[in-house]
CSV table of C-alpha atoms in Angstrom, one decimal:
chain,number,residue,atom,x,y,z
A,441,MET,CA,-39.9,6.3,-20.4
A,442,ALA,CA,-40.6,3.9,-17.6
A,443,ALA,CA,-39.1,1.0,-19.5
A,444,ARG,CA,-36.0,3.2,-20.3
A,445,TRP,CA,-35.4,3.8,-16.6
A,446,ALA,CA,-35.9,0.2,-15.8
A,447,VAL,CA,-33.3,-0.8,-18.3
A,448,LEU,CA,-31.0,1.9,-16.9
A,449,GLY,CA,-31.5,0.6,-13.4
A,450,LEU,CA,-30.7,-3.0,-14.5
A,451,LEU,CA,-27.6,-1.8,-16.4
A,452,ALA,CA,-26.4,0.2,-13.3
A,453,ALA,CA,-26.8,-2.9,-11.2
A,454,CYS,CA,-24.9,-5.1,-13.6
A,455,VAL,CA,-22.1,-2.5,-14.0
A,456,ALA,CA,-21.8,-2.2,-10.2
A,457,SER,CA,-21.4,-5.9,-9.9
A,458,ALA,CA,-18.8,-6.0,-12.6
A,459,ALA,CA,-17.0,-3.1,-11.0
A,460,LYS,CA,-16.7,-5.0,-7.7
A,461,GLU,CA,-15.2,-8.0,-9.5
A,462,SER,CA,-12.8,-5.8,-11.5
A,463,VAL,CA,-11.0,-4.5,-8.3
A,464,LEU,CA,-10.2,-8.0,-7.1
A,465,ASN,CA,-7.3,-8.5,-9.4
A,466,MET,CA,-5.7,-5.3,-10.5
A,467,CYS,CA,-2.6,-3.1,-10.5
A,468,MET,CA,-2.6,0.6,-9.6
A,469,ASP,CA,-1.4,3.1,-12.2
A,470,ALA,CA,1.9,4.0,-10.5
A,471,LYS,CA,5.6,4.3,-11.2
A,472,HIS,CA,6.8,0.7,-11.3
A,473,HIS,CA,3.6,-1.4,-11.5
A,474,LYS,CA,2.7,-3.7,-14.3
A,475,THR,CA,-0.5,-2.8,-16.2
A,476,LYS,CA,-2.0,-6.2,-15.3
A,477,PRO,CA,-1.1,-8.8,-12.7
A,478,GLY,CA,0.3,-12.2,-13.6
A,479,PRO,CA,2.9,-14.9,-12.7
A,480,GLU,CA,6.4,-13.7,-11.9
A,481,GLY,CA,8.4,-16.9,-11.0
A,482,ALA,CA,11.7,-15.1,-10.4
A,483,LEU,CA,10.5,-12.6,-7.7
A,484,HIS,CA,13.3,-11.9,-5.2
A,485,GLY,CA,13.5,-12.5,-1.4
A,486,GLN,CA,10.5,-11.4,0.6
A,487,CYS,CA,8.5,-10.5,-2.5
A,488,VAL,CA,8.3,-14.2,-3.5
A,489,LEU,CA,5.0,-14.4,-1.7
A,490,TRP,CA,3.4,-12.9,-4.7
A,491,LYS,CA,5.2,-14.9,-7.4
A,492,ASP,CA,2.0,-16.7,-8.6
A,493,ASN,CA,0.2,-13.4,-9.3
A,494,ALA,CA,2.1,-10.1,-9.0
A,495,CYS,CA,1.9,-6.5,-10.1
A,496,CYS,CA,5.7,-6.2,-9.8
A,497,THR,CA,8.5,-7.5,-12.0
A,498,ALA,CA,11.5,-9.5,-10.8
A,499,ASN,CA,13.7,-6.5,-11.1
A,500,THR,CA,11.4,-4.3,-9.0
A,501,SER,CA,11.4,-7.1,-6.3
A,502,THR,CA,15.2,-7.1,-6.3
A,503,GLU,CA,15.4,-3.3,-5.9
A,504,ALA,CA,12.9,-3.4,-3.1
A,505,HIS,CA,15.5,-5.1,-1.0
A,506,GLN,CA,18.2,-2.4,-1.5
A,507,ASP,CA,19.1,0.2,1.2
A,508,GLN,CA,18.8,2.8,-1.5
A,509,SER,CA,17.3,1.6,-4.8
A,510,TYR,CA,16.6,3.2,-8.1
A,511,LEU,CA,12.8,2.7,-7.4
A,512,TYR,CA,12.5,6.0,-5.5
A,513,ASN,CA,16.1,6.9,-4.5
A,514,PHE,CA,14.9,6.6,-0.9
A,515,ASN,CA,17.5,6.0,1.8
A,516,TRP,CA,16.3,4.0,4.8
A,517,ASN,CA,19.5,5.0,6.6
A,518,HIS,CA,18.9,8.8,6.7
A,519,CYS,CA,19.5,8.9,10.4
A,520,GLY,CA,22.1,6.1,10.7
A,521,VAL,CA,21.9,2.4,9.8
A,522,MET,CA,18.4,1.0,10.2
A,523,PRO,CA,18.4,-2.2,12.3
A,524,GLU,CA,17.9,-5.3,10.2
A,525,LYS,CA,14.8,-6.5,12.0
A,526,CYS,CA,13.2,-3.2,11.3
A,527,LYS,CA,14.3,-3.1,7.7
A,528,GLN,CA,12.5,-6.4,7.0
A,529,HIS,CA,9.2,-4.7,7.7
A,530,PHE,CA,9.9,-1.9,5.3
A,531,ILE,CA,11.0,-4.4,2.6
A,532,GLN,CA,7.8,-6.3,3.2
A,533,ASP,CA,5.8,-3.0,3.0
A,534,THR,CA,7.4,-2.3,-0.3
A,535,CYS,CA,6.7,-5.8,-1.6
A,536,LEU,CA,3.1,-5.5,-0.7
A,537,TYR,CA,2.8,-2.1,-2.3
A,538,GLU,CA,4.6,-3.0,-5.5
A,539,CYS,CA,3.5,-6.6,-6.0
A,540,SER,CA,0.0,-7.1,-4.5
A,541,PRO,CA,-2.9,-7.4,-7.0
A,542,ASN,CA,-5.4,-7.3,-4.0
A,543,LEU,CA,-5.4,-3.6,-3.1
A,544,GLY,CA,-8.0,-2.6,-5.6
A,545,PRO,CA,-10.7,-1.6,-3.1
A,546,TRP,CA,-8.4,1.0,-1.7
A,547,ILE,CA,-7.0,2.6,-4.8
A,548,ASP,CA,-7.5,6.3,-5.1
A,549,GLN,CA,-6.4,9.1,-7.4
A,550,ALA,CA,-3.0,10.6,-6.7
A,551,ASP,CA,-2.0,14.2,-7.5
A,552,THR,CA,1.8,13.6,-7.9
A,553,SER,CA,4.0,13.7,-10.9
A,554,TRP,CA,5.3,10.1,-10.5
A,555,ARG,CA,2.0,8.2,-10.1
A,556,ARG,CA,-1.6,8.6,-11.0
A,557,GLU,CA,-3.0,6.4,-8.3
A,558,ARG,CA,-2.2,5.4,-4.7
A,559,ILE,CA,-3.6,3.3,-1.9
A,560,LEU,CA,-5.6,4.9,0.9
A,561,ASN,CA,-6.6,3.4,4.3
A,562,VAL,CA,-5.8,-0.2,3.6
A,563,PRO,CA,-6.9,-2.0,6.7
A,564,LEU,CA,-3.7,-3.6,8.1
A,565,CYS,CA,-3.9,-6.5,10.4
A,566,LYS,CA,-3.2,-5.8,14.1
A,567,GLU,CA,-0.3,-8.2,14.2
A,568,ASP,CA,1.4,-6.7,11.1
A,569,CYS,CA,1.2,-3.2,12.4
A,570,GLU,CA,2.2,-4.0,16.0
A,571,LEU,CA,5.1,-6.2,15.0
A,572,TRP,CA,6.3,-3.4,12.6
A,573,TRP,CA,6.3,-0.9,15.5
A,574,GLU,CA,7.8,-3.3,18.0
A,575,ASP,CA,10.8,-4.2,15.7
A,576,CYS,CA,11.3,-0.5,14.7
A,577,GLN,CA,10.8,1.3,17.9
A,578,ASP,CA,14.6,1.8,18.5
A,579,ALA,CA,15.3,2.7,14.8
A,580,VAL,CA,15.9,6.4,14.3
A,581,THR,CA,14.2,8.9,12.0
A,582,CYS,CA,13.6,12.7,11.8
A,583,LYS,CA,10.1,12.7,10.2
A,584,GLU,CA,6.8,11.1,10.8
A,585,ASN,CA,5.5,11.4,7.2
A,586,TRP,CA,8.0,9.9,4.8
A,587,HIS,CA,6.0,10.8,1.7
A,588,LYS,CA,6.9,14.5,1.7
A,589,GLY,CA,9.0,17.3,3.2
A,590,TRP,CA,12.5,15.8,2.6
A,591,ASN,CA,15.6,17.7,1.4
A,592,TRP,CA,16.3,16.1,-2.0
A,593,THR,CA,19.0,18.5,-3.2
A,594,SER,CA,21.6,15.6,-3.1
A,595,GLY,CA,19.4,13.3,-5.2
A,596,THR,CA,18.3,11.3,-2.2
A,597,ASN,CA,16.2,12.0,0.9
A,598,ARG,CA,17.9,13.9,3.7
A,599,CYS,CA,16.5,15.4,6.9
A,600,PRO,CA,15.2,18.9,6.5
A,601,ARG,CA,17.0,21.6,8.4
A,602,GLY,CA,15.8,21.8,12.0
A,603,PHE,CA,14.5,18.2,12.1
A,604,MET,CA,16.2,16.1,14.7
A,605,CYS,CA,16.9,12.4,14.5
A,606,GLN,CA,15.2,10.5,17.3
A,607,PRO,CA,14.0,6.9,18.0
A,608,PHE,CA,10.8,5.8,16.3
A,609,LYS,CA,9.1,5.3,19.6
A,610,TYR,CA,9.2,9.0,20.2
A,611,VAL,CA,8.2,10.0,16.6
A,612,PHE,CA,5.5,7.2,16.5
A,613,PRO,CA,4.3,6.7,20.2
A,614,ARG,CA,1.8,4.0,19.2
A,615,PRO,CA,1.7,1.3,16.5
A,616,ALA,CA,-1.2,3.2,14.8
A,617,ASP,CA,0.9,6.3,14.5
A,618,LEU,CA,3.6,4.4,12.6
A,619,CYS,CA,1.3,2.5,10.3
A,620,GLU,CA,-1.0,5.4,9.5
A,621,LYS,CA,1.3,8.4,9.4
A,622,ILE,CA,4.5,7.2,7.8
A,623,TRP,CA,2.9,6.9,4.3
A,624,SER,CA,0.2,9.5,4.4
A,625,ASN,CA,-2.6,7.2,5.5
A,626,SER,CA,-1.8,4.5,3.0
A,627,TYR,CA,-2.6,2.1,5.8
A,628,LYS,CA,-5.2,2.1,8.6
A,629,TYR,CA,-4.6,0.4,11.9
A,630,THR,CA,-7.2,-2.1,12.8
A,631,THR,CA,-7.9,-4.5,15.7
A,632,GLU,CA,-8.7,-7.2,13.1
A,633,HIS,CA,-6.5,-10.3,13.3
A,634,ARG,CA,-4.7,-12.3,10.6
A,635,GLY,CA,-6.8,-15.0,9.1
A,636,GLY,CA,-10.1,-13.3,9.9
A,637,GLY,CA,-10.7,-12.1,6.4
A,638,ARG,CA,-11.1,-8.5,7.4
A,639,CYS,CA,-7.6,-7.1,7.2
A,640,ILE,CA,-4.7,-7.1,4.8
A,641,GLN,CA,-1.6,-9.1,5.7
A,642,MET,CA,1.9,-8.0,4.8
A,643,TRP,CA,3.2,-11.4,5.9
A,644,PHE,CA,1.7,-14.8,5.0
A,645,ASP,CA,2.6,-18.3,4.1
A,646,PRO,CA,2.1,-18.7,0.3
A,647,ALA,CA,1.8,-22.5,0.8
A,648,ASN,CA,-1.6,-21.8,2.3
A,649,GLY,CA,-2.6,-19.4,-0.4
A,650,ASN,CA,-2.9,-15.6,-0.4
A,651,PRO,CA,-5.4,-14.5,2.4
A,652,ASN,CA,-5.7,-11.0,0.9
A,653,VAL,CA,-7.7,-12.4,-2.0
A,654,ALA,CA,-10.7,-13.0,0.4
A,655,VAL,CA,-10.1,-9.7,2.1
A,656,ALA,CA,-10.3,-7.7,-1.1
A,657,LYS,CA,-13.4,-9.6,-2.1
A,658,TYR,CA,-15.1,-8.7,1.2
A,659,TYR,CA,-14.4,-5.0,0.9
A,660,ALA,CA,-15.3,-4.9,-2.8
A,661,GLN,CA,-18.7,-6.3,-1.9
A,662,ASN,CA,-19.3,-4.4,1.3
A,663,GLY,CA,-17.5,-1.1,0.6
A,664,ARG,CA,-14.2,0.4,1.6
A,665,ASP,CA,-16.0,2.5,4.3
A,666,ALA,CA,-18.9,3.8,2.2
A,667,SER,CA,-18.6,3.2,-1.5
A,668,PRO,CA,-16.5,0.5,-3.3
A,669,ALA,CA,-14.2,0.9,-6.3
A,670,PRO,CA,-14.9,4.6,-7.3
A,671,ARG,CA,-12.6,4.5,-10.4
A,672,ALA,CA,-14.0,1.2,-11.8
A,673,VAL,CA,-17.6,2.2,-11.3
A,674,LEU,CA,-17.2,5.5,-13.0
A,675,LEU,CA,-15.2,4.2,-15.9
A,676,LEU,CA,-17.7,1.4,-16.6
A,677,LEU,CA,-20.9,3.3,-15.9
A,678,LEU,CA,-20.2,6.6,-17.6
A,679,PRO,CA,-20.4,5.5,-21.3
A,680,ALA,CA,-23.7,3.8,-20.7
A,681,LEU,CA,-25.2,6.8,-18.9
A,682,LEU,CA,-24.1,9.1,-21.6
A,683,ALA,CA,-25.6,6.9,-24.3
A,684,LEU,CA,-29.0,7.0,-22.6
A,685,LEU,CA,-29.2,10.7,-22.1
């Protein structure tokens, strides 16, 4: 019996190590993501940063740049035309979400009809969040959580009755409010800086490599708060545990 538990302990350690590695290059199970990341030489516009290894297709990257694309029928201009400098951040946010293979440590289960998985509390670099807020503070919206609560009767998102359009700086008084609230805590505001290996960058120079590879590796090894890669660990460990019972 002692030998059996020793083998089980060794197996668990090996599986945990393998699970950490598995989240370093993966795509979430969502509406437009590929099943596995790989090269996409024809990625469009701002999404080109991920052309060497992407979870998005060229068509998805093109649609990410549209004011109202078929991806989610979401209209950035629901309270008037969004300023171009602000829109660039939302395009980059979409490219990161759709294309990045480095978000594995933050993938969680989702309870929606259009995706099985989502990202949660991705540690966004201070500069990325604050520049996003700075460039969007005079844009206008009627809601702080853009994931839910819209009027979809027309087929696209419209402000619900009773919700007033107002500048971002009133809806999101601080950069952290914007980055954390707008997509239901998909991102987490941090004081970590670009290049430090502890935060995810929406913007980077691909000529210098993808800095998010090292960030994902750090959090896979040290945990996304408490425990790394819950899905990968469970899927890999469960068959072995059942066989030994």
